[in-house]
Amino acid sequence: QVQVVESGGGLVQAGGSLRLSCAASERTFSRYTMGWFRQAPGKEREFVAAISGSGINLLYIDTVKGRFTISIDNAKNTVALQMNSLKPEDTAVYYCAASSRGPSSNPTGYAYWGQGTQVTVSS
């Protein structure tokens, strides 16, 4: 059982930046793909970004490319999502998830989920 805990959400003005962090309990962290998803009120959960345990394979949704960067620190069992140039439409609860498979945008491939952290971008 892998436990993941997100942190770093908050309120920011449009154009600003936030850095989300996700800590995982699994000592063999490098064996897992880590992903970030988000869910806005009244909408379905949406894939944002994913990274393989090696840090080599990355995947982003088109709407965040060039603005968001996912990175992994295997020594600390953490994955970060640096979010720059934030827009009001980025407002959502952001979830970190772990998968034993390769990077994917399909949430069903992720077996372990955090509780989420709120990101609010004001216009």
Short mmCIF file of N, CA and C in Angstrom, two decimals:
data_model
loop_
_atom_site.label_atom_id
_atom_site.label_comp_id
_atom_site.label_asym_id
_atom_site.label_seq_id
_atom_site.Cartn_x
_atom_site.Cartn_y
_atom_site.Cartn_z
N GLN A 1 0.85 -1.18 0.00
CA GLN A 1 0.00 0.00 0.00
C GLN A 1 0.89 1.24 0.00
N VAL A 2 0.70 2.10 -1.00
CA VAL A 2 1.47 3.33 -1.09
C VAL A 2 0.58 4.48 -0.62
N GLN A 3 1.08 5.25 0.31
CA GLN A 3 0.34 6.43 0.76
C GLN A 3 0.97 7.66 0.15
N VAL A 4 0.13 8.53 -0.39
CA VAL A 4 0.62 9.77 -0.97
C VAL A 4 -0.10 10.95 -0.32
N VAL A 5 0.66 12.01 -0.08
CA VAL A 5 0.12 13.19 0.58
C VAL A 5 0.57 14.43 -0.18
N GLU A 6 -0.41 15.23 -0.62
CA GLU A 6 -0.10 16.45 -1.34
C GLU A 6 0.02 17.64 -0.39
N SER A 7 0.77 18.64 -0.84
CA SER A 7 0.87 19.90 -0.11
C SER A 7 1.22 21.00 -1.10
N GLY A 8 1.01 22.24 -0.67
CA GLY A 8 1.45 23.38 -1.46
C GLY A 8 0.36 24.15 -2.18
N GLY A 9 -0.88 23.73 -2.04
CA GLY A 9 -1.94 24.48 -2.69
C GLY A 9 -2.17 25.83 -2.03
N GLY A 10 -3.04 26.62 -2.64
CA GLY A 10 -3.34 27.93 -2.07
C GLY A 10 -4.03 28.83 -3.07
N LEU A 11 -4.06 30.11 -2.71
CA LEU A 11 -4.71 31.14 -3.53
C LEU A 11 -3.63 32.00 -4.17
N VAL A 12 -3.75 32.22 -5.47
CA VAL A 12 -2.77 33.02 -6.19
C VAL A 12 -3.49 33.82 -7.27
N GLN A 13 -2.93 34.95 -7.63
CA GLN A 13 -3.51 35.75 -8.71
C GLN A 13 -3.10 35.18 -10.05
N ALA A 14 -3.91 35.46 -11.05
CA ALA A 14 -3.59 35.02 -12.41
C ALA A 14 -2.20 35.54 -12.81
N GLY A 15 -1.44 34.66 -13.45
CA GLY A 15 -0.07 34.99 -13.82
C GLY A 15 0.95 34.58 -12.78
N GLY A 16 0.49 34.22 -11.60
CA GLY A 16 1.39 33.84 -10.53
C GLY A 16 1.81 32.38 -10.61
N SER A 17 2.53 31.94 -9.57
CA SER A 17 3.08 30.59 -9.55
C SER A 17 2.77 29.90 -8.22
N LEU A 18 2.68 28.59 -8.29
CA LEU A 18 2.57 27.75 -7.11
C LEU A 18 3.38 26.48 -7.36
N ARG A 19 3.86 25.89 -6.28
CA ARG A 19 4.57 24.62 -6.38
C ARG A 19 3.88 23.61 -5.49
N LEU A 20 3.37 22.56 -6.10
CA LEU A 20 2.75 21.47 -5.36
C LEU A 20 3.78 20.38 -5.12
N SER A 21 3.67 19.73 -3.98
CA SER A 21 4.57 18.64 -3.65
C SER A 21 3.76 17.43 -3.23
N CYS A 22 4.29 16.26 -3.51
CA CYS A 22 3.62 15.02 -3.15
C CYS A 22 4.65 14.10 -2.52
N ALA A 23 4.38 13.66 -1.32
CA ALA A 23 5.27 12.73 -0.62
C ALA A 23 4.65 11.34 -0.65
N ALA A 24 5.47 10.36 -0.91
CA ALA A 24 4.99 8.98 -0.98
C ALA A 24 5.69 8.13 0.07
N SER A 25 4.96 7.14 0.57
CA SER A 25 5.49 6.32 1.66
C SER A 25 6.36 5.17 1.19
N GLU A 26 6.26 4.83 -0.09
CA GLU A 26 6.90 3.64 -0.61
C GLU A 26 8.42 3.83 -0.74
N ARG A 27 9.16 2.91 -0.13
CA ARG A 27 10.62 3.02 -0.19
C ARG A 27 11.14 2.75 -1.59
N THR A 28 10.41 1.95 -2.38
CA THR A 28 10.83 1.70 -3.76
C THR A 28 10.13 2.67 -4.69
N PHE A 29 10.14 3.93 -4.29
CA PHE A 29 9.46 5.00 -5.00
C PHE A 29 9.81 5.04 -6.46
N SER A 30 11.05 4.76 -6.79
CA SER A 30 11.50 4.87 -8.17
C SER A 30 10.83 3.86 -9.10
N ARG A 31 10.14 2.87 -8.53
CA ARG A 31 9.45 1.88 -9.35
C ARG A 31 8.09 2.35 -9.81
N TYR A 32 7.62 3.50 -9.31
CA TYR A 32 6.27 3.95 -9.59
C TYR A 32 6.25 5.16 -10.51
N THR A 33 5.25 5.19 -11.37
CA THR A 33 4.90 6.40 -12.09
C THR A 33 4.08 7.27 -11.16
N MET A 34 4.38 8.56 -11.15
CA MET A 34 3.62 9.52 -10.34
C MET A 34 2.88 10.47 -11.26
N GLY A 35 1.63 10.70 -10.94
CA GLY A 35 0.83 11.58 -11.78
C GLY A 35 0.11 12.64 -10.97
N TRP A 36 -0.23 13.73 -11.64
CA TRP A 36 -1.06 14.78 -11.07
C TRP A 36 -2.35 14.89 -11.88
N PHE A 37 -3.44 14.94 -11.18
CA PHE A 37 -4.75 15.13 -11.78
C PHE A 37 -5.41 16.32 -11.09
N ARG A 38 -6.47 16.84 -11.69
CA ARG A 38 -7.21 17.93 -11.06
C ARG A 38 -8.69 17.78 -11.35
N GLN A 39 -9.48 18.34 -10.45
CA GLN A 39 -10.93 18.29 -10.60
C GLN A 39 -11.52 19.63 -10.19
N ALA A 40 -12.15 20.28 -11.15
CA ALA A 40 -12.82 21.54 -10.88
C ALA A 40 -14.27 21.26 -10.52
N PRO A 41 -14.93 22.17 -9.82
CA PRO A 41 -16.32 21.96 -9.43
C PRO A 41 -17.20 21.67 -10.64
N GLY A 42 -17.98 20.59 -10.55
CA GLY A 42 -18.91 20.25 -11.61
C GLY A 42 -18.27 19.60 -12.82
N LYS A 43 -16.97 19.32 -12.74
CA LYS A 43 -16.28 18.71 -13.87
C LYS A 43 -15.66 17.37 -13.48
N GLU A 44 -15.34 16.58 -14.48
CA GLU A 44 -14.68 15.31 -14.23
C GLU A 44 -13.20 15.51 -13.90
N ARG A 45 -12.65 14.51 -13.23
CA ARG A 45 -11.22 14.57 -12.91
C ARG A 45 -10.43 14.56 -14.22
N GLU A 46 -9.41 15.41 -14.28
CA GLU A 46 -8.65 15.63 -15.51
C GLU A 46 -7.17 15.36 -15.26
N PHE A 47 -6.54 14.67 -16.21
CA PHE A 47 -5.11 14.43 -16.13
C PHE A 47 -4.36 15.74 -16.34
N VAL A 48 -3.26 15.92 -15.61
CA VAL A 48 -2.43 17.11 -15.77
C VAL A 48 -1.03 16.74 -16.25
N ALA A 49 -0.35 15.86 -15.51
CA ALA A 49 1.03 15.51 -15.86
C ALA A 49 1.41 14.21 -15.17
N ALA A 50 2.41 13.53 -15.73
CA ALA A 50 2.90 12.30 -15.13
C ALA A 50 4.39 12.15 -15.42
N ILE A 51 5.06 11.42 -14.56
CA ILE A 51 6.49 11.20 -14.71
C ILE A 51 6.84 9.79 -14.28
N SER A 52 7.70 9.13 -15.03
CA SER A 52 8.12 7.79 -14.66
C SER A 52 9.05 7.85 -13.46
N GLY A 53 9.21 6.71 -12.79
CA GLY A 53 10.08 6.67 -11.62
C GLY A 53 11.51 7.04 -11.92
N SER A 54 11.94 6.80 -13.15
CA SER A 54 13.30 7.16 -13.56
C SER A 54 13.44 8.65 -13.82
N GLY A 55 12.30 9.31 -14.00
CA GLY A 55 12.32 10.73 -14.33
C GLY A 55 12.53 11.01 -15.81
N ILE A 56 12.62 9.97 -16.60
CA ILE A 56 12.94 10.14 -18.02
C ILE A 56 11.68 10.39 -18.85
N ASN A 57 10.64 9.65 -18.57
CA ASN A 57 9.42 9.76 -19.37
C ASN A 57 8.44 10.71 -18.72
N LEU A 58 8.05 11.75 -19.49
CA LEU A 58 7.14 12.77 -19.01
C LEU A 58 5.92 12.83 -19.91
N LEU A 59 4.82 13.24 -19.33
CA LEU A 59 3.57 13.38 -20.08
C LEU A 59 2.82 14.57 -19.51
N TYR A 60 2.30 15.44 -20.39
CA TYR A 60 1.53 16.61 -19.97
C TYR A 60 0.27 16.72 -20.80
N ILE A 61 -0.77 17.26 -20.20
CA ILE A 61 -1.92 17.66 -20.98
C ILE A 61 -1.55 18.92 -21.74
N ASP A 62 -2.10 19.10 -22.95
CA ASP A 62 -1.69 20.20 -23.81
C ASP A 62 -1.88 21.57 -23.16
N THR A 63 -2.92 21.72 -22.36
CA THR A 63 -3.25 23.04 -21.81
C THR A 63 -2.25 23.53 -20.76
N VAL A 64 -1.35 22.67 -20.29
CA VAL A 64 -0.38 23.09 -19.29
C VAL A 64 1.05 23.05 -19.82
N LYS A 65 1.25 22.55 -21.03
CA LYS A 65 2.59 22.48 -21.60
C LYS A 65 3.21 23.88 -21.68
N GLY A 66 4.46 23.98 -21.26
CA GLY A 66 5.14 25.26 -21.25
C GLY A 66 4.87 26.08 -20.01
N ARG A 67 3.89 25.68 -19.20
CA ARG A 67 3.58 26.42 -17.97
C ARG A 67 3.86 25.59 -16.73
N PHE A 68 3.57 24.29 -16.80
CA PHE A 68 3.75 23.40 -15.65
C PHE A 68 4.96 22.49 -15.89
N THR A 69 5.66 22.15 -14.82
CA THR A 69 6.78 21.23 -14.90
C THR A 69 6.68 20.21 -13.78
N ILE A 70 6.71 18.93 -14.15
CA ILE A 70 6.69 17.87 -13.15
C ILE A 70 8.13 17.37 -12.97
N SER A 71 8.48 17.09 -11.72
CA SER A 71 9.83 16.61 -11.44
C SER A 71 9.77 15.62 -10.29
N ILE A 72 10.80 14.80 -10.19
CA ILE A 72 10.81 13.75 -9.18
C ILE A 72 12.14 13.77 -8.42
N ASP A 73 12.07 13.51 -7.14
CA ASP A 73 13.26 13.40 -6.30
C ASP A 73 13.19 12.05 -5.60
N ASN A 74 13.86 11.06 -6.16
CA ASN A 74 13.77 9.71 -5.61
C ASN A 74 14.44 9.59 -4.24
N ALA A 75 15.42 10.43 -3.99
CA ALA A 75 16.08 10.38 -2.69
C ALA A 75 15.14 10.80 -1.57
N LYS A 76 14.18 11.66 -1.89
CA LYS A 76 13.24 12.16 -0.89
C LYS A 76 11.85 11.57 -1.06
N ASN A 77 11.67 10.68 -2.04
CA ASN A 77 10.34 10.10 -2.31
C ASN A 77 9.29 11.19 -2.52
N THR A 78 9.64 12.19 -3.29
CA THR A 78 8.68 13.26 -3.55
C THR A 78 8.61 13.56 -5.04
N VAL A 79 7.46 14.06 -5.46
CA VAL A 79 7.27 14.55 -6.81
C VAL A 79 6.67 15.94 -6.71
N ALA A 80 7.12 16.84 -7.55
CA ALA A 80 6.67 18.23 -7.49
C ALA A 80 6.00 18.62 -8.80
N LEU A 81 5.10 19.55 -8.70
CA LEU A 81 4.47 20.15 -9.87
C LEU A 81 4.65 21.65 -9.75
N GLN A 82 5.55 22.21 -10.53
CA GLN A 82 5.76 23.65 -10.57
C GLN A 82 4.79 24.25 -11.57
N MET A 83 3.95 25.16 -11.09
CA MET A 83 2.92 25.74 -11.94
C MET A 83 3.19 27.23 -12.08
N ASN A 84 3.47 27.65 -13.28
CA ASN A 84 3.73 29.05 -13.60
C ASN A 84 2.65 29.60 -14.52
N SER A 85 2.57 30.90 -14.62
CA SER A 85 1.60 31.56 -15.50
C SER A 85 0.20 31.00 -15.27
N LEU A 86 -0.19 30.91 -14.04
CA LEU A 86 -1.47 30.31 -13.70
C LEU A 86 -2.63 31.13 -14.23
N LYS A 87 -3.69 30.41 -14.61
CA LYS A 87 -4.89 31.02 -15.15
C LYS A 87 -6.08 30.64 -14.27
N PRO A 88 -7.13 31.44 -14.29
CA PRO A 88 -8.31 31.09 -13.49
C PRO A 88 -8.84 29.69 -13.81
N GLU A 89 -8.71 29.26 -15.03
CA GLU A 89 -9.20 27.92 -15.40
C GLU A 89 -8.35 26.79 -14.83
N ASP A 90 -7.22 27.12 -14.20
CA ASP A 90 -6.43 26.11 -13.50
C ASP A 90 -6.98 25.83 -12.10
N THR A 91 -7.96 26.60 -11.69
CA THR A 91 -8.56 26.41 -10.37
C THR A 91 -9.18 25.03 -10.26
N ALA A 92 -8.77 24.30 -9.24
CA ALA A 92 -9.27 22.93 -9.06
C ALA A 92 -8.64 22.34 -7.80
N VAL A 93 -9.15 21.19 -7.41
CA VAL A 93 -8.45 20.37 -6.42
C VAL A 93 -7.46 19.50 -7.19
N TYR A 94 -6.21 19.56 -6.77
CA TYR A 94 -5.16 18.80 -7.44
C TYR A 94 -4.83 17.55 -6.63
N TYR A 95 -4.78 16.42 -7.33
CA TYR A 95 -4.52 15.14 -6.71
C TYR A 95 -3.22 14.54 -7.23
N CYS A 96 -2.49 13.94 -6.33
CA CYS A 96 -1.30 13.17 -6.68
C CYS A 96 -1.69 11.69 -6.66
N ALA A 97 -1.13 10.93 -7.59
CA ALA A 97 -1.47 9.52 -7.67
C ALA A 97 -0.24 8.71 -8.08
N ALA A 98 -0.23 7.45 -7.69
CA ALA A 98 0.89 6.55 -7.99
C ALA A 98 0.40 5.35 -8.78
N SER A 99 1.22 4.94 -9.74
CA SER A 99 0.87 3.80 -10.58
C SER A 99 2.09 2.90 -10.75
N SER A 100 1.84 1.61 -10.83
CA SER A 100 2.93 0.67 -11.08
C SER A 100 3.17 0.50 -12.58
N ARG A 101 2.41 1.22 -13.39
CA ARG A 101 2.56 1.16 -14.84
C ARG A 101 3.33 2.37 -15.33
N GLY A 102 3.50 2.47 -16.63
CA GLY A 102 4.18 3.62 -17.21
C GLY A 102 3.28 4.83 -17.20
N PRO A 103 3.84 6.02 -17.52
CA PRO A 103 3.05 7.26 -17.51
C PRO A 103 1.82 7.16 -18.42
N SER A 104 0.70 7.56 -17.89
CA SER A 104 -0.57 7.49 -18.60
C SER A 104 -1.48 8.60 -18.13
N SER A 105 -2.36 9.04 -19.03
CA SER A 105 -3.37 10.04 -18.67
C SER A 105 -4.65 9.41 -18.15
N ASN A 106 -4.71 8.09 -18.14
CA ASN A 106 -5.93 7.39 -17.70
C ASN A 106 -5.91 7.19 -16.19
N PRO A 107 -6.84 7.81 -15.48
CA PRO A 107 -6.83 7.70 -14.01
C PRO A 107 -7.03 6.28 -13.50
N THR A 108 -7.64 5.42 -14.29
CA THR A 108 -7.87 4.05 -13.83
C THR A 108 -6.57 3.26 -13.67
N GLY A 109 -5.50 3.76 -14.24
CA GLY A 109 -4.21 3.09 -14.12
C GLY A 109 -3.48 3.42 -12.84
N TYR A 110 -4.02 4.32 -12.06
CA TYR A 110 -3.38 4.77 -10.83
C TYR A 110 -4.11 4.17 -9.63
N ALA A 111 -3.40 3.38 -8.86
CA ALA A 111 -4.04 2.65 -7.77
C ALA A 111 -4.05 3.43 -6.46
N TYR A 112 -3.15 4.38 -6.32
CA TYR A 112 -3.00 5.07 -5.02
C TYR A 112 -3.17 6.57 -5.24
N TRP A 113 -4.01 7.17 -4.39
CA TRP A 113 -4.38 8.57 -4.54
C TRP A 113 -4.25 9.30 -3.20
N GLY A 114 -3.86 10.58 -3.31
CA GLY A 114 -3.87 11.44 -2.14
C GLY A 114 -5.24 12.06 -1.95
N GLN A 115 -5.35 12.88 -0.91
CA GLN A 115 -6.63 13.51 -0.57
C GLN A 115 -6.88 14.78 -1.37
N GLY A 116 -5.85 15.31 -2.00
CA GLY A 116 -6.03 16.50 -2.82
C GLY A 116 -5.65 17.78 -2.09
N THR A 117 -5.27 18.78 -2.88
CA THR A 117 -4.97 20.10 -2.34
C THR A 117 -5.60 21.15 -3.26
N GLN A 118 -6.21 22.15 -2.65
CA GLN A 118 -6.96 23.15 -3.42
C GLN A 118 -6.02 24.19 -4.01
N VAL A 119 -6.20 24.46 -5.30
CA VAL A 119 -5.51 25.56 -5.98
C VAL A 119 -6.58 26.50 -6.52
N THR A 120 -6.50 27.76 -6.11
CA THR A 120 -7.45 28.76 -6.56
C THR A 120 -6.69 29.90 -7.21
N VAL A 121 -7.05 30.21 -8.46
CA VAL A 121 -6.41 31.29 -9.20
C VAL A 121 -7.44 32.38 -9.43
N SER A 122 -7.18 33.54 -8.89
CA SER A 122 -8.13 34.64 -9.02
C SER A 122 -7.78 35.49 -10.24
N SER A 123 -8.81 36.06 -10.85
CA SER A 123 -8.59 36.88 -12.06
C SER A 123 -8.33 38.32 -11.71
#
